[in-house]
Amino acid sequence: MGDVKLIGIWVSPFSTRIEIALKLKGIEYELIEQNPFDKSPTLVKYNPIHKKVPVLLHNGKAIVESLVILEYIDETWKEGTPLLPKDPYQRAVARFWAKFIDEKCFPEIQKLCFGSKQEKEKARDELPKLLKILDNEVKDKKFFGGDTVGFVDIVSIPITYWRGAMQEAANVEVLTNDEFPNISAWAEELQTCSIIKENLPPREKLVGAFRALF
Amino acid sequence: MGDVKLIGIWVSPFSTRIEIALKLKGIEYELIEQNPFDKSPTLVKYNPIHKKVPVLLHNGKAIVESLVILEYIDETWKEGTPLLPKDPYQRAVARFWAKFIDEKCFPEIQKLCFGSKQEKEKARDELPKLLKILDNEVKDKKFFGGDTVGFVDIVSIPITYWRGAMQEAANVEVLTNDEFPNISAWAEELQTCSIIKENLPPREKLVGAFRALF
């Protein structure tokens, strides 16, 4: 297994993704918790380019960017629960939706909640369209790839969990659960996985942190 | 091998990535060339979410997003030249730099060349910092991952080839090759690979197309 450390921040859904994946694989690790208000020398040392969490340290080697880390975990500890499906086409589908969540949906959520007035207005137009696309995709699915938690489920938590707390912190009352019933059902289903449920911070704690941060 | 088609546009470095990868793997394919001024019903049918090239059609199944397609090609046709290295850590390094090129560098190049006045000014500050980081990374390397062309080399062409033509089309005279000697050396080395060289459109043709497009 080697020496496994995670430089993370509990308030980051991207750090939490890695904690969930490591626990699903049964990998023991040491969490080096960062202060969200201050970038530590350790973080800057191991992620000099982006200076962001999460950073996985495996036998002293640093791996950064949460999607890259998830693939690394899956390829390094093959014996545990697989994160990505085996079939190349299904793997491509999973990677497509992961990019969609990270590059399209989440930046709009950030703008909607904590952006400038202009960004907020634009996100209010854009985000519902993006979430509707995702909502259609998860219709009639238990987890994204089938009956067990996998890559896209873990990747989804900025949408399926963090979004609610961010909207509450920013007093954004649009985009309720009723508008995206399939995403809501998916979010509930994810809570039936004890490893996911136990690693999500309490909603009130997240709301408080976002109010303090922004 | 199955039925392989590529919906592409010669003026897109992202389409060209896929042509290079398919040829490196020795995969025969039919190119469905799109008009860059008009999104065809075929493109919209197979990539309804982004409506962008490239789209790889393999036995009728559509795979989109060039980085996702490159991984699909590597996983599907394992017998050809490997694109990504074998070692999980080296794979993570390659994926990190691919993201850096696509999410950080290329958007700034687009803004520098074809953005609003404000975007151009911001990109003129940002882009040199990003390219300097990449320049340091490729110092003393032949190809990115060693002695043969691989994933990051193919991914690099928006930076190592297209950038010059885009800057010329937009009359942007900053960021010359002298400022990034290692990227320039890398760009030259890539041309020693005949599959890459033969698949890059002539520079004057690209410059003309960008002048017409923007």
Coordinates of C-alpha atoms in Angstrom, one line a residue, chain A residues 47 49-50 52 61-65 67-68 71-72 75-76 86-93 95-97 99-100 102-104 133 137, chain B residues 47 49-50 52 61-65 67-68 71-72 75-76 86-93 95-97 99-100 102-104 133 137:
Chain A
N47 CA 1.3 21.6 -5.7
I49 CA 1.5 25.2 -10.0
H50 CA -2.1 25.4 -8.7
K52 CA -4.8 23.8 -4.4
K61 CA 5.2 11.5 -4.9
A62 CA 2.5 14.2 -5.4
I63 CA -0.5 13.7 -7.5
V64 CA -2.9 16.7 -8.0
E65 CA -6.2 17.5 -9.6
L67 CA -10.0 13.6 -11.4
V68 CA -6.4 12.7 -12.0
E71 CA -7.8 7.6 -11.9
Y72 CA -4.5 7.1 -10.1
E75 CA -5.0 2.2 -11.4
T76 CA -2.8 1.8 -8.4
K86 CA -14.0 -2.0 -17.3
D87 CA -15.5 -1.4 -20.8
P88 CA -13.6 1.4 -22.7
Y89 CA -16.8 2.9 -24.0
Q90 CA -18.4 3.1 -20.5
R91 CA -15.1 4.5 -19.2
A92 CA -15.4 7.2 -21.9
V93 CA -19.0 8.0 -20.9
R95 CA -15.0 10.6 -18.1
F96 CA -17.3 12.7 -20.3
W97 CA -19.7 13.3 -17.4
K99 CA -15.7 16.7 -17.3
F100 CA -19.2 18.1 -17.7
D102 CA -16.2 20.0 -13.3
E103 CA -15.9 22.2 -16.4
K104 CA -19.5 23.2 -17.0
I133 CA -29.0 17.9 -19.2
E137 CA -28.9 11.6 -18.0
Chain B
N47 CA -22.7 15.4 -29.9
I49 CA -24.6 18.4 -25.7
H50 CA -21.6 20.3 -26.9
K52 CA -18.4 20.3 -31.2
K61 CA -21.2 4.6 -30.7
A62 CA -20.1 8.2 -30.3
I63 CA -17.2 9.3 -28.1
V64 CA -16.6 13.0 -27.6
E65 CA -14.1 15.4 -26.0
L67 CA -8.9 13.9 -24.2
V68 CA -11.6 11.3 -23.6
E71 CA -7.9 7.6 -23.7
Y72 CA -10.6 5.5 -25.5
E75 CA -7.8 1.5 -24.1
T76 CA -9.5 0.0 -27.2
K86 CA 2.2 2.2 -18.2
D87 CA 3.1 3.4 -14.8
P88 CA 0.2 5.0 -12.9
Y89 CA 2.2 7.9 -11.6
Q90 CA 3.5 8.7 -15.1
R91 CA 0.0 8.5 -16.4
A92 CA -1.1 10.9 -13.7
V93 CA 1.7 13.3 -14.7
R95 CA -3.1 13.7 -17.5
F96 CA -2.1 16.7 -15.3
W97 CA -0.2 18.4 -18.2
K99 CA -5.5 19.4 -18.4
F100 CA -3.0 22.2 -17.9
D102 CA -6.5 22.5 -22.3
E103 CA -7.9 24.2 -19.3
K104 CA -5.2 26.8 -18.6
I133 CA 5.6 26.8 -16.5
E137 CA 8.6 21.2 -17.7

